[in-house]
Amino acid sequence: GIRAKNMEQRFALEALADDTIPLVCLSGPAGSGKTLTAIAVGLEKINLGVYDRIIVMKPMIAVGGKDIGFLPGSKLEKVSAWLGPIKDNIIQLTGMAGKDDKKSGFGGNSFEDMIEEGIIEVEAMAFIQGRSIPNSFIILDEAENVSPKEARMVVERCGKDSKVVLLGDMSQIENPYLDKHSCGLAHAINGGKT
């Protein structure tokens, strides 16, 4: 139910919707619709039965080096602090703010419902080593904050009939060891060449 507002968004939607493209990299400024379009296409593909789930990953890099320290709780509770943008986009797409929200949306599901039902799986990058993830729409948000090795590891987790989407903004690199030439998103865009 979304439409491209410009040529770049149209190209992004077409690449994301094309099941013959297993890896899509979207780079652009904040607010350009990268995450929104990726989630919208992922939900549509699940609705059509192309994929079983969306797996969302995001590097846990503190803005400005200001770490919030140890977080108690389950894996989901630990990474949920970094999922605000993902949840915001799902609310915008579905109209569902929370479990008690009775508005209609994607299957009548809120973000929390989608997680409980396995439509969306939140994964910490630290726990994907050795996995082979089949039939999934895998989104790595803020890929500008991962190293080329970490980006390659995420792409290599792509199992049979899965798609990987790397999203990022080269002007918002927070990892002090990376820049717009050495980050994982640049590495992927350049076809693995440094």
mmCIF file of C-alpha atoms in Angstrom:
data_model
loop_
_atom_site.group_PDB
_atom_site.id
_atom_site.type_symbol
_atom_site.label_atom_id
_atom_site.label_comp_id
_atom_site.label_asym_id
_atom_site.label_seq_id
_atom_site.Cartn_x
_atom_site.Cartn_y
_atom_site.Cartn_z
ATOM 1 C CA GLY A 1 0.000 0.000 0.000
ATOM 2 C CA ILE A 2 2.916 2.388 -0.352
ATOM 3 C CA ARG A 3 4.052 4.279 -3.434
ATOM 4 C CA ALA A 4 7.435 5.599 -4.448
ATOM 5 C CA LYS A 5 7.812 9.358 -4.049
ATOM 6 C CA ASN A 6 10.798 9.604 -6.378
ATOM 7 C CA MET A 7 12.843 7.635 -8.871
ATOM 8 C CA GLU A 8 15.238 6.268 -6.212
ATOM 9 C CA GLN A 9 12.398 4.867 -4.112
ATOM 10 C CA ARG A 10 10.874 3.287 -7.216
ATOM 11 C CA PHE A 11 14.181 1.572 -8.039
ATOM 12 C CA ALA A 12 14.467 0.425 -4.412
ATOM 13 C CA LEU A 13 10.933 -1.015 -4.408
ATOM 14 C CA GLU A 14 11.566 -2.841 -7.683
ATOM 15 C CA ALA A 15 14.867 -4.337 -6.486
ATOM 16 C CA LEU A 16 13.340 -5.358 -3.156
ATOM 17 C CA ALA A 17 10.321 -6.946 -4.842
ATOM 18 C CA ASP A 18 12.375 -8.870 -7.425
ATOM 19 C CA ASP A 19 12.759 -12.412 -6.065
ATOM 20 C CA THR A 20 15.653 -13.115 -8.452
ATOM 21 C CA ILE A 21 17.860 -10.559 -6.626
ATOM 22 C CA PRO A 22 19.192 -12.236 -3.443
ATOM 23 C CA LEU A 23 21.099 -9.180 -2.098
ATOM 24 C CA VAL A 24 19.921 -5.565 -2.124
ATOM 25 C CA CYS A 25 21.949 -2.671 -0.687
ATOM 26 C CA LEU A 26 20.161 0.623 -0.054
ATOM 27 C CA SER A 27 22.218 3.648 0.925
ATOM 28 C CA GLY A 28 20.761 7.086 1.457
ATOM 29 C CA PRO A 29 20.142 9.866 3.948
ATOM 30 C CA ALA A 30 17.951 9.495 7.004
ATOM 31 C CA GLY A 31 14.280 9.777 6.149
ATOM 32 C CA SER A 32 14.643 8.609 2.552
ATOM 33 C CA GLY A 33 12.440 5.549 3.163
ATOM 34 C CA LYS A 34 15.017 2.727 3.157
ATOM 35 C CA THR A 35 13.690 0.904 6.218
ATOM 36 C CA LEU A 36 10.047 1.617 5.441
ATOM 37 C CA THR A 37 10.274 0.222 1.904
ATOM 38 C CA ALA A 38 12.254 -2.840 3.013
ATOM 39 C CA ILE A 39 9.756 -3.708 5.747
ATOM 40 C CA ALA A 40 6.772 -3.005 3.468
ATOM 41 C CA VAL A 41 8.091 -5.322 0.760
ATOM 42 C CA GLY A 42 9.047 -7.960 3.345
ATOM 43 C CA LEU A 43 5.537 -7.950 4.844
ATOM 44 C CA GLU A 44 3.966 -8.086 1.384
ATOM 45 C CA LYS A 45 6.175 -11.045 0.416
ATOM 46 C CA ILE A 46 5.186 -12.864 3.617
ATOM 47 C CA ASN A 47 1.535 -12.136 2.847
ATOM 48 C CA LEU A 48 2.047 -13.663 -0.629
ATOM 49 C CA GLY A 49 3.772 -16.729 0.848
ATOM 50 C CA VAL A 50 7.159 -16.007 -0.751
ATOM 51 C CA TYR A 51 8.993 -15.835 2.607
ATOM 52 C CA ASP A 52 8.157 -17.257 6.029
ATOM 53 C CA ARG A 53 9.467 -14.386 8.158
ATOM 54 C CA ILE A 54 11.412 -11.163 8.339
ATOM 55 C CA ILE A 55 14.629 -11.334 10.335
ATOM 56 C CA VAL A 56 15.804 -7.936 11.567
ATOM 57 C CA MET A 57 19.365 -7.266 12.702
ATOM 58 C CA LYS A 58 21.009 -4.056 13.763
ATOM 59 C CA PRO A 59 24.508 -3.391 15.131
ATOM 60 C CA MET A 60 24.487 -2.231 18.720
ATOM 61 C CA ILE A 61 26.634 0.862 18.343
ATOM 62 C CA ALA A 62 26.013 3.619 20.866
ATOM 63 C CA VAL A 63 25.567 7.071 19.332
ATOM 64 C CA GLY A 64 28.510 9.314 20.133
ATOM 65 C CA GLY A 65 30.166 6.501 22.070
ATOM 66 C CA LYS A 66 27.665 6.921 24.934
ATOM 67 C CA ASP A 67 27.022 3.330 25.979
ATOM 68 C CA ILE A 68 23.985 2.626 28.169
ATOM 69 C CA GLY A 69 25.730 -0.274 29.867
ATOM 70 C CA PHE A 70 24.528 -3.794 30.631
ATOM 71 C CA LEU A 71 20.930 -4.550 29.776
ATOM 72 C CA PRO A 72 19.135 -7.262 31.777
ATOM 73 C CA GLY A 73 16.608 -9.639 30.296
ATOM 74 C CA SER A 74 16.156 -11.921 27.312
ATOM 75 C CA LYS A 75 17.830 -11.463 23.923
ATOM 76 C CA LEU A 76 14.695 -9.723 22.615
ATOM 77 C CA GLU A 77 14.562 -7.412 25.624
ATOM 78 C CA LYS A 78 18.244 -6.538 25.169
ATOM 79 C CA VAL A 79 17.988 -5.678 21.469
ATOM 80 C CA SER A 80 14.550 -4.023 21.680
ATOM 81 C CA ALA A 81 16.195 -0.768 22.799
ATOM 82 C CA TRP A 82 17.704 -0.544 19.288
ATOM 83 C CA LEU A 83 14.480 -1.461 17.464
ATOM 84 C CA GLY A 84 12.615 1.843 17.779
ATOM 85 C CA PRO A 85 12.963 2.705 14.055
ATOM 86 C CA ILE A 86 11.772 -0.767 12.998
ATOM 87 C CA LYS A 87 8.755 -0.612 15.311
ATOM 88 C CA ASP A 88 7.952 2.963 14.175
ATOM 89 C CA ASN A 89 7.921 1.856 10.532
ATOM 90 C CA ILE A 90 5.689 -1.146 11.273
ATOM 91 C CA ILE A 91 3.254 1.125 13.120
ATOM 92 C CA GLN A 92 3.242 3.488 10.130
ATOM 93 C CA LEU A 93 2.598 0.604 7.718
ATOM 94 C CA THR A 94 -0.011 -1.238 9.769
ATOM 95 C CA GLY A 95 -1.631 1.446 11.885
ATOM 96 C CA MET A 96 -1.086 -0.799 14.923
ATOM 97 C CA ALA A 97 0.678 0.895 17.831
ATOM 98 C CA GLY A 98 0.478 -1.942 20.358
ATOM 99 C CA LYS A 99 -1.285 -5.083 21.530
ATOM 100 C CA ASP A 100 -4.280 -3.145 22.830
ATOM 101 C CA ASP A 101 -4.665 -1.098 19.632
ATOM 102 C CA LYS A 102 -7.794 -2.361 17.830
ATOM 103 C CA LYS A 103 -7.215 -0.541 14.514
ATOM 104 C CA SER A 104 -7.008 -2.642 11.403
ATOM 105 C CA GLY A 105 -3.557 -3.352 10.039
ATOM 106 C CA PHE A 106 -1.437 -6.111 8.531
ATOM 107 C CA GLY A 107 -3.468 -9.139 9.506
ATOM 108 C CA GLY A 108 -4.695 -7.208 12.558
ATOM 109 C CA ASN A 109 -1.243 -7.649 14.095
ATOM 110 C CA SER A 110 0.800 -5.182 16.131
ATOM 111 C CA PHE A 111 4.613 -5.262 16.165
ATOM 112 C CA GLU A 112 4.550 -7.374 19.339
ATOM 113 C CA ASP A 113 2.021 -9.789 17.807
ATOM 114 C CA MET A 114 4.225 -10.194 14.730
ATOM 115 C CA ILE A 115 7.178 -11.097 16.944
ATOM 116 C CA GLU A 116 5.112 -13.560 19.000
ATOM 117 C CA GLU A 117 3.744 -15.201 15.835
ATOM 118 C CA GLY A 118 7.183 -15.473 14.234
ATOM 119 C CA ILE A 119 6.389 -13.088 11.362
ATOM 120 C CA ILE A 120 9.246 -10.907 12.584
ATOM 121 C CA GLU A 121 12.307 -12.351 14.295
ATOM 122 C CA VAL A 122 14.765 -10.050 15.996
ATOM 123 C CA GLU A 123 18.296 -11.411 15.953
ATOM 124 C CA ALA A 124 21.491 -10.161 17.562
ATOM 125 C CA MET A 125 24.433 -10.305 15.173
ATOM 126 C CA ALA A 126 26.460 -12.045 17.871
ATOM 127 C CA PHE A 127 24.178 -15.094 17.644
ATOM 128 C CA ILE A 128 24.001 -15.675 13.883
ATOM 129 C CA GLN A 129 27.412 -17.312 13.452
ATOM 130 C CA GLY A 130 26.942 -20.763 11.936
ATOM 131 C CA ARG A 131 23.277 -20.294 11.032
ATOM 132 C CA SER A 132 21.881 -20.921 7.576
ATOM 133 C CA ILE A 133 18.582 -19.029 7.418
ATOM 134 C CA PRO A 134 16.158 -20.382 4.781
ATOM 135 C CA ASN A 135 13.073 -18.786 3.228
ATOM 136 C CA SER A 136 13.488 -15.467 5.045
ATOM 137 C CA PHE A 137 13.635 -11.763 4.250
ATOM 138 C CA ILE A 138 16.736 -10.683 6.202
ATOM 139 C CA ILE A 139 17.217 -6.982 6.965
ATOM 140 C CA LEU A 140 20.455 -5.567 8.382
ATOM 141 C CA ASP A 141 19.662 -1.978 9.334
ATOM 142 C CA GLU A 142 22.462 0.563 9.887
ATOM 143 C CA ALA A 143 24.905 -1.556 7.887
ATOM 144 C CA GLU A 144 27.256 1.430 7.761
ATOM 145 C CA ASN A 145 28.228 0.534 11.340
ATOM 146 C CA VAL A 146 29.427 -3.010 10.628
ATOM 147 C CA SER A 147 32.796 -4.122 9.311
ATOM 148 C CA PRO A 148 33.137 -5.817 5.912
ATOM 149 C CA LYS A 149 33.667 -9.117 7.750
ATOM 150 C CA GLU A 150 30.416 -8.669 9.716
ATOM 151 C CA ALA A 151 28.465 -7.686 6.573
ATOM 152 C CA ARG A 152 29.835 -10.755 4.770
ATOM 153 C CA MET A 153 28.844 -12.950 7.742
ATOM 154 C CA VAL A 154 25.235 -11.678 7.527
ATOM 155 C CA VAL A 155 25.119 -12.260 3.753
ATOM 156 C CA GLU A 156 26.566 -15.760 4.208
ATOM 157 C CA ARG A 157 23.719 -16.634 6.629
ATOM 158 C CA CYS A 158 21.336 -16.371 3.678
ATOM 159 C CA GLY A 159 20.006 -19.879 3.177
ATOM 160 C CA LYS A 160 17.889 -21.386 0.404
ATOM 161 C CA ASP A 161 15.211 -19.020 -0.962
ATOM 162 C CA SER A 162 16.201 -16.107 1.310
ATOM 163 C CA LYS A 163 16.928 -12.478 0.497
ATOM 164 C CA VAL A 164 19.327 -10.143 2.353
ATOM 165 C CA VAL A 165 18.782 -6.382 2.484
ATOM 166 C CA LEU A 166 21.545 -4.097 3.779
ATOM 167 C CA LEU A 167 20.399 -0.583 4.713
ATOM 168 C CA GLY A 168 22.447 2.410 5.761
ATOM 169 C CA ASP A 169 23.503 6.022 5.574
ATOM 170 C CA MET A 170 27.210 6.592 4.936
ATOM 171 C CA SER A 171 26.995 10.023 6.611
ATOM 172 C CA GLN A 172 25.883 8.510 9.943
ATOM 173 C CA ILE A 173 28.726 6.141 10.774
ATOM 174 C CA GLU A 174 29.035 5.864 14.568
ATOM 175 C CA ASN A 175 31.573 3.028 14.706
ATOM 176 C CA PRO A 176 34.900 4.776 15.480
ATOM 177 C CA TYR A 177 36.860 2.146 13.512
ATOM 178 C CA LEU A 178 35.001 2.589 10.216
ATOM 179 C CA ASP A 179 34.512 5.259 7.584
ATOM 180 C CA LYS A 180 32.532 5.607 4.345
ATOM 181 C CA HIS A 181 35.201 3.643 2.484
ATOM 182 C CA SER A 182 35.868 0.851 4.989
ATOM 183 C CA CYS A 183 32.400 0.020 6.357
ATOM 184 C CA GLY A 184 30.497 -3.154 5.530
ATOM 185 C CA LEU A 185 27.837 -1.349 3.506
ATOM 186 C CA ALA A 186 30.468 0.233 1.221
ATOM 187 C CA HIS A 187 32.172 -3.139 0.907
ATOM 188 C CA ALA A 188 28.907 -4.815 -0.160
ATOM 189 C CA ILE A 189 27.998 -2.013 -2.591
ATOM 190 C CA ASN A 190 31.431 -2.326 -4.198
ATOM 191 C CA GLY A 191 30.929 -6.079 -4.707
ATOM 192 C CA GLY A 192 33.310 -7.128 -1.950
ATOM 193 C CA LYS A 193 36.209 -5.062 -3.317
ATOM 194 C CA THR A 194 38.033 -2.716 -0.981
#
